[in-house]
PDB file of C-alpha atoms in Angstrom:
ATOM      1  CA  MET D   8      35.717 107.523 -60.740  1.00  0.00           C
ATOM      2  CA  PHE D   9      33.374 110.093 -62.285  1.00  0.00           C
ATOM      3  CA  SER D  10      31.165 112.475 -60.353  1.00  0.00           C
ATOM      4  CA  VAL D  11      28.305 114.805 -61.219  1.00  0.00           C
ATOM      5  CA  ARG D  12      29.290 118.389 -60.553  1.00  0.00           C
ATOM      6  CA  ASN D  13      27.131 119.939 -57.806  1.00  0.00           C
ATOM      7  CA  GLY D  14      25.709 116.513 -56.907  1.00  0.00           C
ATOM      8  CA  TYR D  15      23.018 114.222 -58.270  1.00  0.00           C
ATOM      9  CA  SER D  16      20.239 116.591 -57.224  1.00  0.00           C
ATOM     10  CA  CYS D  17      20.983 118.752 -60.264  1.00  0.00           C
ATOM     11  CA  VAL D  18      20.120 115.844 -62.612  1.00  0.00           C
ATOM     12  CA  PRO D  19      16.364 115.635 -61.891  1.00  0.00           C
ATOM     13  CA  VAL D  20      16.209 119.427 -61.789  1.00  0.00           C
ATOM     14  CA  ALA D  21      17.624 119.618 -65.319  1.00  0.00           C
ATOM     15  CA  LEU D  22      15.522 116.734 -66.662  1.00  0.00           C
ATOM     16  CA  SER D  23      12.294 118.147 -65.217  1.00  0.00           C
ATOM     17  CA  GLU D  24      12.722 121.611 -66.717  1.00  0.00           C
ATOM     18  CA  GLY D  25       9.548 122.627 -68.550  1.00  0.00           C
ATOM     19  CA  LEU D  26       7.533 119.621 -67.350  1.00  0.00           C
ATOM     20  CA  ASP D  27       4.214 119.776 -65.506  1.00  0.00           C
ATOM     21  CA  ILE D  28       5.018 117.628 -62.460  1.00  0.00           C
ATOM     22  CA  LYS D  29       2.270 117.054 -59.892  1.00  0.00           C
ATOM     23  CA  LEU D  30       3.698 117.056 -56.368  1.00  0.00           C
ATOM     24  CA  ASN D  31       2.045 115.352 -53.373  1.00  0.00           C
ATOM     25  CA  THR D  32       0.045 113.255 -55.841  1.00  0.00           C
ATOM     26  CA  GLY D  33      -0.119 109.524 -55.157  1.00  0.00           C
ATOM     27  CA  VAL D  34      -1.225 107.107 -57.878  1.00  0.00           C
ATOM     28  CA  ARG D  35      -3.900 104.709 -56.610  1.00  0.00           C
ATOM     29  CA  LEU D  36      -5.198 103.029 -59.772  1.00  0.00           C
ATOM     30  CA  ILE D  37      -3.898 102.460 -63.302  1.00  0.00           C
ATOM     31  CA  ARG D  38      -6.708 101.439 -65.642  1.00  0.00           C
ATOM     32  CA  TYR D  39      -5.742 100.484 -69.189  1.00  0.00           C
ATOM     33  CA  GLY D  40      -7.889  99.401 -72.108  1.00  0.00           C
ATOM     34  CA  PRO D  41      -7.981  99.221 -75.918  1.00  0.00           C
ATOM     35  CA  HIS D  42      -8.598 102.959 -76.279  1.00  0.00           C
ATOM     36  CA  GLY D  43      -6.259 104.440 -73.677  1.00  0.00           C
ATOM     37  CA  VAL D  44      -5.482 104.720 -69.977  1.00  0.00           C
ATOM     38  CA  GLU D  45      -6.828 106.388 -66.848  1.00  0.00           C
ATOM     39  CA  ILE D  46      -4.637 107.211 -63.852  1.00  0.00           C
ATOM     40  CA  MET D  47      -6.532 107.822 -60.621  1.00  0.00           C
ATOM     41  CA  THR D  48      -4.697 109.819 -57.952  1.00  0.00           C
ATOM     42  CA  THR D  49      -5.256 111.349 -54.523  1.00  0.00           C
ATOM     43  CA  ASN D  50      -3.400 113.879 -52.430  1.00  0.00           C
ATOM     44  CA  SER D  51      -0.613 111.880 -50.770  1.00  0.00           C
ATOM     45  CA  ARG D  52      -0.870 113.864 -47.534  1.00  0.00           C
ATOM     46  CA  ASN D  53      -4.573 113.621 -46.742  1.00  0.00           C
ATOM     47  CA  HIS D  54      -5.759 111.085 -49.377  1.00  0.00           C
ATOM     48  CA  ALA D  55      -8.393 113.582 -50.515  1.00  0.00           C
ATOM     49  CA  ASN D  56      -9.102 115.471 -53.737  1.00  0.00           C
ATOM     50  CA  PRO D  57      -9.125 112.518 -56.163  1.00  0.00           C
ATOM     51  CA  VAL D  58      -8.101 113.453 -59.698  1.00  0.00           C
ATOM     52  CA  THR D  59      -8.173 111.264 -62.819  1.00  0.00           C
ATOM     53  CA  TYR D  60      -5.744 111.764 -65.696  1.00  0.00           C
ATOM     54  CA  LYS D  61      -6.438 110.284 -69.133  1.00  0.00           C
ATOM     55  CA  GLY D  62      -3.988 109.463 -71.896  1.00  0.00           C
ATOM     56  CA  ASP D  63      -3.105 107.196 -74.782  1.00  0.00           C
ATOM     57  CA  VAL D  64      -0.497 105.227 -72.805  1.00  0.00           C
ATOM     58  CA  VAL D  65       1.164 105.280 -69.401  1.00  0.00           C
ATOM     59  CA  LEU D  66       4.866 104.804 -68.661  1.00  0.00           C
ATOM     60  CA  CYS D  67       5.106 103.142 -65.248  1.00  0.00           C
ATOM     61  CA  THR D  68       8.341 103.910 -63.376  1.00  0.00           C
ATOM     62  CA  LEU D  69       7.212 102.659 -59.967  1.00  0.00           C
ATOM     63  CA  PRO D  70      10.153 101.167 -58.024  1.00  0.00           C
ATOM     64  CA  LEU D  71      10.315  97.386 -57.951  1.00  0.00           C
ATOM     65  CA  GLY D  72       9.521  97.415 -54.221  1.00  0.00           C
ATOM     66  CA  VAL D  73       6.241  99.223 -54.869  1.00  0.00           C
ATOM     67  CA  LEU D  74       5.426  96.852 -57.745  1.00  0.00           C
ATOM     68  CA  LYS D  75       6.083  93.879 -55.456  1.00  0.00           C
ATOM     69  CA  GLN D  76       3.806  95.312 -52.800  1.00  0.00           C
ATOM     70  CA  SER D  77       1.108  96.197 -55.340  1.00  0.00           C
ATOM     71  CA  THR D  78       1.033  92.754 -56.994  1.00  0.00           C
ATOM     72  CA  ALA D  79       1.226  90.681 -53.809  1.00  0.00           C
ATOM     73  CA  ALA D  80      -1.741  88.483 -52.930  1.00  0.00           C
ATOM     74  CA  ASN D  81      -2.613  90.680 -49.927  1.00  0.00           C
ATOM     75  CA  ALA D  82      -2.059  94.026 -51.669  1.00  0.00           C
ATOM     76  CA  GLN D  83      -5.670  95.166 -51.306  1.00  0.00           C
ATOM     77  CA  GLY D  84      -5.811  97.943 -48.733  1.00  0.00           C
ATOM     78  CA  VAL D  85      -2.048  98.200 -48.210  1.00  0.00           C
ATOM     79  CA  PRO D  86      -1.060 101.895 -47.931  1.00  0.00           C
ATOM     80  CA  ASN D  87       0.471 103.352 -51.111  1.00  0.00           C
ATOM     81  CA  SER D  88      -0.075 100.211 -53.156  1.00  0.00           C
ATOM     82  CA  VAL D  89      -1.135 100.781 -56.760  1.00  0.00           C
ATOM     83  CA  GLN D  90      -3.964  98.781 -58.282  1.00  0.00           C
ATOM     84  CA  PHE D  91      -3.825  97.735 -61.936  1.00  0.00           C
ATOM     85  CA  ASN D  92      -7.111  97.240 -63.764  1.00  0.00           C
ATOM     86  CA  PRO D  93      -7.134  94.779 -65.400  1.00  0.00           C
ATOM     87  CA  PRO D  94      -4.537  93.051 -63.195  1.00  0.00           C
ATOM     88  CA  LEU D  95      -1.094  92.615 -64.677  1.00  0.00           C
ATOM     89  CA  PRO D  96      -0.657  89.334 -66.582  1.00  0.00           C
ATOM     90  CA  ASP D  97       0.846  86.393 -64.707  1.00  0.00           C
ATOM     91  CA  TRP D  98       4.090  86.464 -66.706  1.00  0.00           C
ATOM     92  CA  LYS D  99       4.710  90.027 -65.528  1.00  0.00           C
ATOM     93  CA  VAL D 100       3.697  89.421 -61.903  1.00  0.00           C
ATOM     94  CA  GLN D 101       5.873  86.317 -61.623  1.00  0.00           C
ATOM     95  CA  SER D 102       8.968  88.240 -62.752  1.00  0.00           C
ATOM     96  CA  ILE D 103       8.153  91.094 -60.366  1.00  0.00           C
ATOM     97  CA  GLN D 104       7.988  88.655 -57.470  1.00  0.00           C
ATOM     98  CA  ARG D 105      11.052  86.620 -58.559  1.00  0.00           C
ATOM     99  CA  LEU D 106      13.512  89.463 -58.980  1.00  0.00           C
ATOM    100  CA  GLY D 107      15.159  90.631 -55.771  1.00  0.00           C
ATOM    101  CA  PHE D 108      14.940  94.139 -54.345  1.00  0.00           C
ATOM    102  CA  GLY D 109      17.650  94.874 -51.816  1.00  0.00           C
ATOM    103  CA  ASN D 110      18.027  97.342 -48.988  1.00  0.00           C
ATOM    104  CA  LEU D 111      21.197  99.434 -48.921  1.00  0.00           C
ATOM    105  CA  ASN D 112      20.968 102.293 -46.456  1.00  0.00           C
ATOM    106  CA  LYS D 113      23.347 105.223 -46.155  1.00  0.00           C
ATOM    107  CA  VAL D 114      24.540 107.473 -43.363  1.00  0.00           C
ATOM    108  CA  VAL D 115      25.963 110.851 -44.387  1.00  0.00           C
ATOM    109  CA  LEU D 116      28.322 112.399 -41.833  1.00  0.00           C
ATOM    110  CA  CYS D 117      29.434 116.025 -42.245  1.00  0.00           C
ATOM    111  CA  PHE D 118      32.398 117.126 -40.106  1.00  0.00           C
ATOM    112  CA  GLU D 119      34.234 120.381 -39.498  1.00  0.00           C
ATOM    113  CA  ARG D 120      37.520 118.864 -40.654  1.00  0.00           C
ATOM    114  CA  ILE D 121      39.008 115.832 -42.393  1.00  0.00           C
ATOM    115  CA  PHE D 122      40.615 113.339 -39.994  1.00  0.00           C
ATOM    116  CA  TRP D 123      41.121 110.483 -42.489  1.00  0.00           C
ATOM    117  CA  ASP D 124      43.517 110.079 -45.419  1.00  0.00           C
ATOM    118  CA  PRO D 125      42.192 112.631 -47.953  1.00  0.00           C
ATOM    119  CA  ASN D 126      43.781 110.691 -50.821  1.00  0.00           C
ATOM    120  CA  ALA D 127      41.839 107.498 -50.087  1.00  0.00           C
ATOM    121  CA  ASN D 128      38.548 107.147 -51.946  1.00  0.00           C
ATOM    122  CA  LEU D 129      37.205 104.781 -49.312  1.00  0.00           C
ATOM    123  CA  PHE D 130      38.040 102.645 -46.312  1.00  0.00           C
ATOM    124  CA  GLY D 131      36.323  99.652 -44.749  1.00  0.00           C
ATOM    125  CA  HIS D 132      35.245  98.118 -41.476  1.00  0.00           C
ATOM    126  CA  VAL D 133      34.683  94.425 -40.715  1.00  0.00           C
ATOM    127  CA  GLY D 134      31.978  93.566 -38.185  1.00  0.00           C
ATOM    128  CA  SER D 135      32.756  91.185 -35.344  1.00  0.00           C
ATOM    129  CA  THR D 136      29.760  88.902 -36.011  1.00  0.00           C
ATOM    130  CA  THR D 137      28.046  87.449 -39.065  1.00  0.00           C
ATOM    131  CA  ALA D 138      24.880  89.430 -38.345  1.00  0.00           C
ATOM    132  CA  SER D 139      26.840  92.698 -38.239  1.00  0.00           C
ATOM    133  CA  ARG D 140      28.963  92.163 -41.329  1.00  0.00           C
ATOM    134  CA  GLY D 141      26.790  94.583 -43.324  1.00  0.00           C
ATOM    135  CA  GLU D 142      26.888  97.261 -40.636  1.00  0.00           C
ATOM    136  CA  LEU D 143      28.913 100.318 -41.704  1.00  0.00           C
ATOM    137  CA  PHE D 144      31.153  98.085 -43.798  1.00  0.00           C
ATOM    138  CA  LEU D 145      32.303 100.875 -46.125  1.00  0.00           C
ATOM    139  CA  PHE D 146      32.993 104.594 -45.767  1.00  0.00           C
ATOM    140  CA  TRP D 147      33.224 106.733 -48.906  1.00  0.00           C
ATOM    141  CA  ASN D 148      35.362 109.879 -48.936  1.00  0.00           C
ATOM    142  CA  LEU D 149      33.227 112.278 -50.993  1.00  0.00           C
ATOM    143  CA  TYR D 150      34.572 115.213 -52.994  1.00  0.00           C
ATOM    144  CA  ARG D 151      37.722 115.445 -50.839  1.00  0.00           C
ATOM    145  CA  ALA D 152      35.506 117.373 -48.402  1.00  0.00           C
ATOM    146  CA  PRO D 153      34.939 116.689 -44.673  1.00  0.00           C
ATOM    147  CA  VAL D 154      32.055 114.354 -45.541  1.00  0.00           C
ATOM    148  CA  LEU D 155      31.843 110.580 -45.156  1.00  0.00           C
ATOM    149  CA  LEU D 156      29.152 108.326 -46.606  1.00  0.00           C
ATOM    150  CA  ALA D 157      28.729 105.072 -44.661  1.00  0.00           C
ATOM    151  CA  LEU D 158      26.914 102.055 -46.136  1.00  0.00           C
ATOM    152  CA  VAL D 159      24.685  99.598 -44.277  1.00  0.00           C
ATOM    153  CA  ALA D 160      23.458  96.430 -46.012  1.00  0.00           C
ATOM    154  CA  GLY D 161      21.823  93.072 -45.403  1.00  0.00           C
ATOM    155  CA  GLU D 162      20.447  92.179 -41.988  1.00  0.00           C
ATOM    156  CA  ALA D 163      22.080  95.253 -40.477  1.00  0.00           C
ATOM    157  CA  ALA D 164      20.143  97.506 -42.868  1.00  0.00           C
ATOM    158  CA  ALA D 165      16.866  95.901 -41.793  1.00  0.00           C
ATOM    159  CA  ILE D 166      17.712  96.432 -38.116  1.00  0.00           C
ATOM    160  CA  MET D 167      18.715 100.018 -38.810  1.00  0.00           C
ATOM    161  CA  GLU D 168      15.230 100.804 -40.136  1.00  0.00           C
ATOM    162  CA  ASN D 169      13.858 100.574 -36.578  1.00  0.00           C
ATOM    163  CA  VAL D 170      16.619 102.482 -34.774  1.00  0.00           C
ATOM    164  CA  SER D 171      16.749 106.228 -34.155  1.00  0.00           C
ATOM    165  CA  ASP D 172      19.153 108.517 -36.002  1.00  0.00           C
ATOM    166  CA  ASP D 173      21.025 109.301 -32.775  1.00  0.00           C
ATOM    167  CA  VAL D 174      21.747 105.628 -32.133  1.00  0.00           C
ATOM    168  CA  ILE D 175      22.910 105.048 -35.711  1.00  0.00           C
ATOM    169  CA  VAL D 176      25.159 108.119 -35.762  1.00  0.00           C
ATOM    170  CA  GLY D 177      26.554 107.117 -32.371  1.00  0.00           C
ATOM    171  CA  ARG D 178      27.431 103.700 -33.768  1.00  0.00           C
ATOM    172  CA  CYS D 179      29.177 105.375 -36.726  1.00  0.00           C
ATOM    173  CA  ILE D 180      31.284 107.503 -34.400  1.00  0.00           C
ATOM    174  CA  ALA D 181      32.184 104.450 -32.308  1.00  0.00           C
ATOM    175  CA  VAL D 182      33.355 102.592 -35.431  1.00  0.00           C
ATOM    176  CA  LEU D 183      35.392 105.592 -36.622  1.00  0.00           C
ATOM    177  CA  LYS D 184      37.000 105.975 -33.182  1.00  0.00           C
ATOM    178  CA  GLY D 185      37.921 102.301 -33.324  1.00  0.00           C
ATOM    179  CA  ILE D 186      39.749 102.994 -36.601  1.00  0.00           C
ATOM    180  CA  PHE D 187      41.324 106.414 -35.978  1.00  0.00           C
ATOM    181  CA  GLY D 188      41.395 106.724 -32.178  1.00  0.00           C
ATOM    182  CA  ASN D 189      39.133 108.506 -29.710  1.00  0.00           C
ATOM    183  CA  SER D 190      40.843 111.888 -29.855  1.00  0.00           C
ATOM    184  CA  ALA D 191      40.899 112.069 -33.661  1.00  0.00           C
ATOM    185  CA  VAL D 192      37.156 111.801 -34.298  1.00  0.00           C
ATOM    186  CA  PRO D 193      34.930 114.841 -33.600  1.00  0.00           C
ATOM    187  CA  GLN D 194      31.150 114.878 -33.469  1.00  0.00           C
ATOM    188  CA  PRO D 195      29.534 115.492 -36.873  1.00  0.00           C
ATOM    189  CA  LYS D 196      27.894 118.867 -37.422  1.00  0.00           C
ATOM    190  CA  GLU D 197      25.203 117.431 -39.700  1.00  0.00           C
ATOM    191  CA  THR D 198      23.907 113.939 -40.534  1.00  0.00           C
ATOM    192  CA  VAL D 199      21.440 112.243 -42.884  1.00  0.00           C
ATOM    193  CA  VAL D 200      20.148 108.676 -42.437  1.00  0.00           C
ATOM    194  CA  THR D 201      18.152 106.780 -45.085  1.00  0.00           C
ATOM    195  CA  ARG D 202      15.547 104.071 -44.486  1.00  0.00           C
ATOM    196  CA  TRP D 203      14.638 102.862 -47.964  1.00  0.00           C
ATOM    197  CA  ARG D 204      12.671  99.754 -46.973  1.00  0.00           C
ATOM    198  CA  ALA D 205      10.383 101.809 -44.737  1.00  0.00           C
ATOM    199  CA  ASP D 206       9.898 104.483 -47.397  1.00  0.00           C
ATOM    200  CA  PRO D 207       6.373 103.847 -48.771  1.00  0.00           C
ATOM    201  CA  TRP D 208       7.363 105.340 -52.149  1.00  0.00           C
ATOM    202  CA  ALA D 209      10.337 102.972 -52.590  1.00  0.00           C
ATOM    203  CA  ARG D 210      10.145  99.867 -50.354  1.00  0.00           C
ATOM    204  CA  GLY D 211      13.827  99.172 -50.933  1.00  0.00           C
ATOM    205  CA  SER D 212      16.814 100.456 -52.832  1.00  0.00           C
ATOM    206  CA  TYR D 213      18.231  98.369 -55.713  1.00  0.00           C
ATOM    207  CA  SER D 214      17.195  95.328 -57.729  1.00  0.00           C
ATOM    208  CA  PHE D 215      19.316  92.180 -57.890  1.00  0.00           C
ATOM    209  CA  VAL D 216      19.120  88.683 -59.372  1.00  0.00           C
ATOM    210  CA  ALA D 217      17.722  86.661 -56.481  1.00  0.00           C
ATOM    211  CA  VAL D 218      17.789  82.882 -56.133  1.00  0.00           C
ATOM    212  CA  GLY D 219      15.285  81.514 -58.635  1.00  0.00           C
ATOM    213  CA  SER D 220      15.400  84.563 -60.896  1.00  0.00           C
ATOM    214  CA  SER D 221      17.631  85.380 -63.861  1.00  0.00           C
ATOM    215  CA  GLY D 222      18.669  88.242 -66.094  1.00  0.00           C
ATOM    216  CA  SER D 223      15.687  87.420 -68.291  1.00  0.00           C
ATOM    217  CA  ASP D 224      13.401  88.803 -65.594  1.00  0.00           C
ATOM    218  CA  TYR D 225      14.784  92.277 -66.320  1.00  0.00           C
ATOM    219  CA  ASP D 226      13.704  91.863 -69.945  1.00  0.00           C
ATOM    220  CA  ILE D 227      10.262  90.643 -68.885  1.00  0.00           C
ATOM    221  CA  LEU D 228       9.830  93.605 -66.552  1.00  0.00           C
ATOM    222  CA  ALA D 229      10.701  95.906 -69.459  1.00  0.00           C
ATOM    223  CA  ALA D 230       8.113  94.360 -71.792  1.00  0.00           C
ATOM    224  CA  PRO D 231       4.984  96.477 -72.442  1.00  0.00           C
ATOM    225  CA  VAL D 232       1.536  95.147 -71.581  1.00  0.00           C
ATOM    226  CA  SER D 233      -1.505  95.160 -73.863  1.00  0.00           C
ATOM    227  CA  PRO D 234      -5.076  95.100 -72.549  1.00  0.00           C
ATOM    228  CA  PRO D 235      -6.836  91.730 -72.831  1.00  0.00           C
ATOM    229  CA  GLN D 236      -8.639  91.118 -76.089  1.00  0.00           C
ATOM    230  CA  PRO D 237     -12.411  91.664 -75.605  1.00  0.00           C
ATOM    231  CA  SER D 238     -14.397  88.425 -75.610  1.00  0.00           C
ATOM    232  CA  SER D 239     -16.730  89.893 -78.233  1.00  0.00           C
ATOM    233  CA  GLN D 240     -13.858  90.538 -80.633  1.00  0.00           C
ATOM    234  CA  GLN D 241     -13.313  88.215 -83.568  1.00  0.00           C
ATOM    235  CA  PRO D 242     -10.295  85.887 -83.165  1.00  0.00           C
ATOM    236  CA  SER D 243      -8.923  87.151 -86.471  1.00  0.00           C
ATOM    237  CA  ALA D 244      -8.970  90.784 -85.283  1.00  0.00           C
ATOM    238  CA  PRO D 245      -5.577  92.360 -84.560  1.00  0.00           C
ATOM    239  CA  ALA D 246      -4.410  92.268 -80.948  1.00  0.00           C
ATOM    240  CA  PRO D 247      -4.818  95.508 -78.969  1.00  0.00           C
ATOM    241  CA  GLN D 248      -1.828  97.842 -78.910  1.00  0.00           C
ATOM    242  CA  PRO D 249       0.292  97.998 -75.742  1.00  0.00           C
ATOM    243  CA  ARG D 250      -0.962 100.706 -73.395  1.00  0.00           C
ATOM    244  CA  LEU D 251       1.207 100.063 -70.340  1.00  0.00           C
ATOM    245  CA  PHE D 252       4.974 100.575 -70.565  1.00  0.00           C
ATOM    246  CA  PHE D 253       7.682 100.121 -67.916  1.00  0.00           C
ATOM    247  CA  ALA D 254      10.982 101.854 -67.147  1.00  0.00           C
ATOM    248  CA  GLY D 255      13.373 102.016 -64.203  1.00  0.00           C
ATOM    249  CA  GLU D 256      16.602 100.454 -62.994  1.00  0.00           C
ATOM    250  CA  HIS D 257      14.777  97.122 -62.579  1.00  0.00           C
ATOM    251  CA  THR D 258      13.939  96.996 -66.312  1.00  0.00           C
ATOM    252  CA  ILE D 259      17.397  97.270 -67.865  1.00  0.00           C
ATOM    253  CA  ARG D 260      19.379  94.052 -67.942  1.00  0.00           C
ATOM    254  CA  ASN D 261      22.805  95.533 -68.697  1.00  0.00           C
ATOM    255  CA  TYR D 262      22.754  98.413 -66.187  1.00  0.00           C
ATOM    256  CA  PRO D 263      20.524  97.481 -63.229  1.00  0.00           C
ATOM    257  CA  ALA D 264      20.741  99.289 -59.894  1.00  0.00           C
ATOM    258  CA  THR D 265      22.276 102.404 -61.467  1.00  0.00           C
ATOM    259  CA  VAL D 266      21.161 105.958 -62.187  1.00  0.00           C
ATOM    260  CA  HIS D 267      22.345 105.794 -65.785  1.00  0.00           C
ATOM    261  CA  GLY D 268      20.476 102.499 -66.223  1.00  0.00           C
ATOM    262  CA  ALA D 269      17.224 104.103 -65.094  1.00  0.00           C
ATOM    263  CA  PHE D 270      17.880 107.069 -67.381  1.00  0.00           C
ATOM    264  CA  LEU D 271      18.605 104.847 -70.386  1.00  0.00           C
ATOM    265  CA  SER D 272      15.477 102.783 -69.737  1.00  0.00           C
ATOM    266  CA  GLY D 273      13.419 105.971 -69.948  1.00  0.00           C
ATOM    267  CA  LEU D 274      14.969 106.812 -73.306  1.00  0.00           C
ATOM    268  CA  ARG D 275      14.303 103.259 -74.492  1.00  0.00           C
ATOM    269  CA  GLU D 276      10.617 103.430 -73.595  1.00  0.00           C
ATOM    270  CA  GLY D 277      10.224 106.924 -75.013  1.00  0.00           C
ATOM    271  CA  GLY D 278      11.493 105.551 -78.309  1.00  0.00           C
ATOM    272  CA  ARG D 279       9.242 102.506 -78.088  1.00  0.00           C
ATOM    273  CA  ILE D 280       6.149 104.656 -77.493  1.00  0.00           C
ATOM    274  CA  ALA D 281       7.098 107.035 -80.312  1.00  0.00           C
ATOM    275  CA  ASP D 282       7.589 104.099 -82.683  1.00  0.00           C
ATOM    276  CA  GLN D 283       4.114 102.799 -81.832  1.00  0.00           C
ATOM    277  CA  PHE D 284       2.336 106.067 -82.546  1.00  0.00           C
ATOM    278  CA  VAL D 285       4.405 107.738 -85.266  1.00  0.00           C
ATOM    279  CA  GLY D 286       6.178 104.742 -86.771  1.00  0.00           C
ATOM    280  CA  CYS D 287       9.731 103.499 -86.618  1.00  0.00           C
ATOM    281  CA  PRO D 288      11.939 105.969 -88.531  1.00  0.00           C
ATOM    282  CA  TYR D 289      13.810 103.116 -90.198  1.00  0.00           C
ATOM    283  CA  SER D 290      10.957 100.698 -90.929  1.00  0.00           C
ATOM    284  CA  SER D 291      10.327 102.031 -94.446  1.00  0.00           C
ATOM    285  CA  LEU D 292      13.940 101.828 -95.552  1.00  0.00           C
ATOM    286  CA  GLN D 293      14.462  99.010 -98.018  1.00  0.00           C
ATOM    287  CA  PRO D 294      17.858  97.520 -98.839  1.00  0.00           C
ATOM    288  CA  GLN D 295      19.112  98.829-102.159  1.00  0.00           C
ATOM    289  CA  PRO D 296      20.203  96.314-104.808  1.00  0.00           C
ATOM    290  CA  ALA D 297      23.912  96.161-105.373  1.00  0.00           C
ATOM    291  CA  ALA D 298      25.113  98.197-108.329  1.00  0.00           C
ATOM    292  CA  THR D 299      26.195  96.166-111.364  1.00  0.00           C
ATOM    293  CA  SER D 300      28.324  97.130-114.293  1.00  0.00           C
ATOM    294  CA  SER D 301      29.132  95.462-117.563  1.00  0.00           C
ATOM    295  CA  VAL D 302      32.554  95.353-119.079  1.00  0.00           C
TER     296      VAL D 302
END
């Protein structure tokens, strides 16, 4: 098992170095046309101070949960939904709605001391009922430090979204005491609880191939979108260039639901955009005829 030294938080810090990142800025509208794009934003705290950014293209990395919410039939007026103008084509929307977006929540427990086997990477817990089988089913032993990471999935994760941190942490301690004994388990000194489905900037955690979808939906989600051809344009005129590109863990068929998959999808789209505007570096290379010699 590989780990990132100093934790995953150092990855976005390194990748964002030198970039002009706008914080507390929520995207409300993505307008794309034959000549470029406009991104309309507001302050995410008070929904004031609208600002419009213009560019040649836009690379959309909205999580699949936000895309699902934004392309649903009742999306108009839903908080933090993003409007596309013109609307995304049906082939894109259908894949967005087909592909699954799961909910895997985590509970981080920091203790004063280690009371479990420090050589074990993880240990499990089996719930007593079908409904609770996803509740705290796995505990990760992180960095050989007095820290446990508990996972909550399925129906249990949905229930957890509406329960207070104190109740969730108390349930964790009860499960650990059932495994190691009452006297062995101290109270944690610090805890963190996630609620990804309730997070308006995520609406879930990881993509998956749901019933009725397939791996091809990842490829469709990765495909760029061109603006519709103007009705006044001649049929023989070339089709408009793509202006709307997509990246994220839900757009990479071979590595979905992973950090490295999301990272690689960004590199893929950066290359695709560069090829469109500056040309593919290998497109002009022609195969050389085989050398011949006479005897």
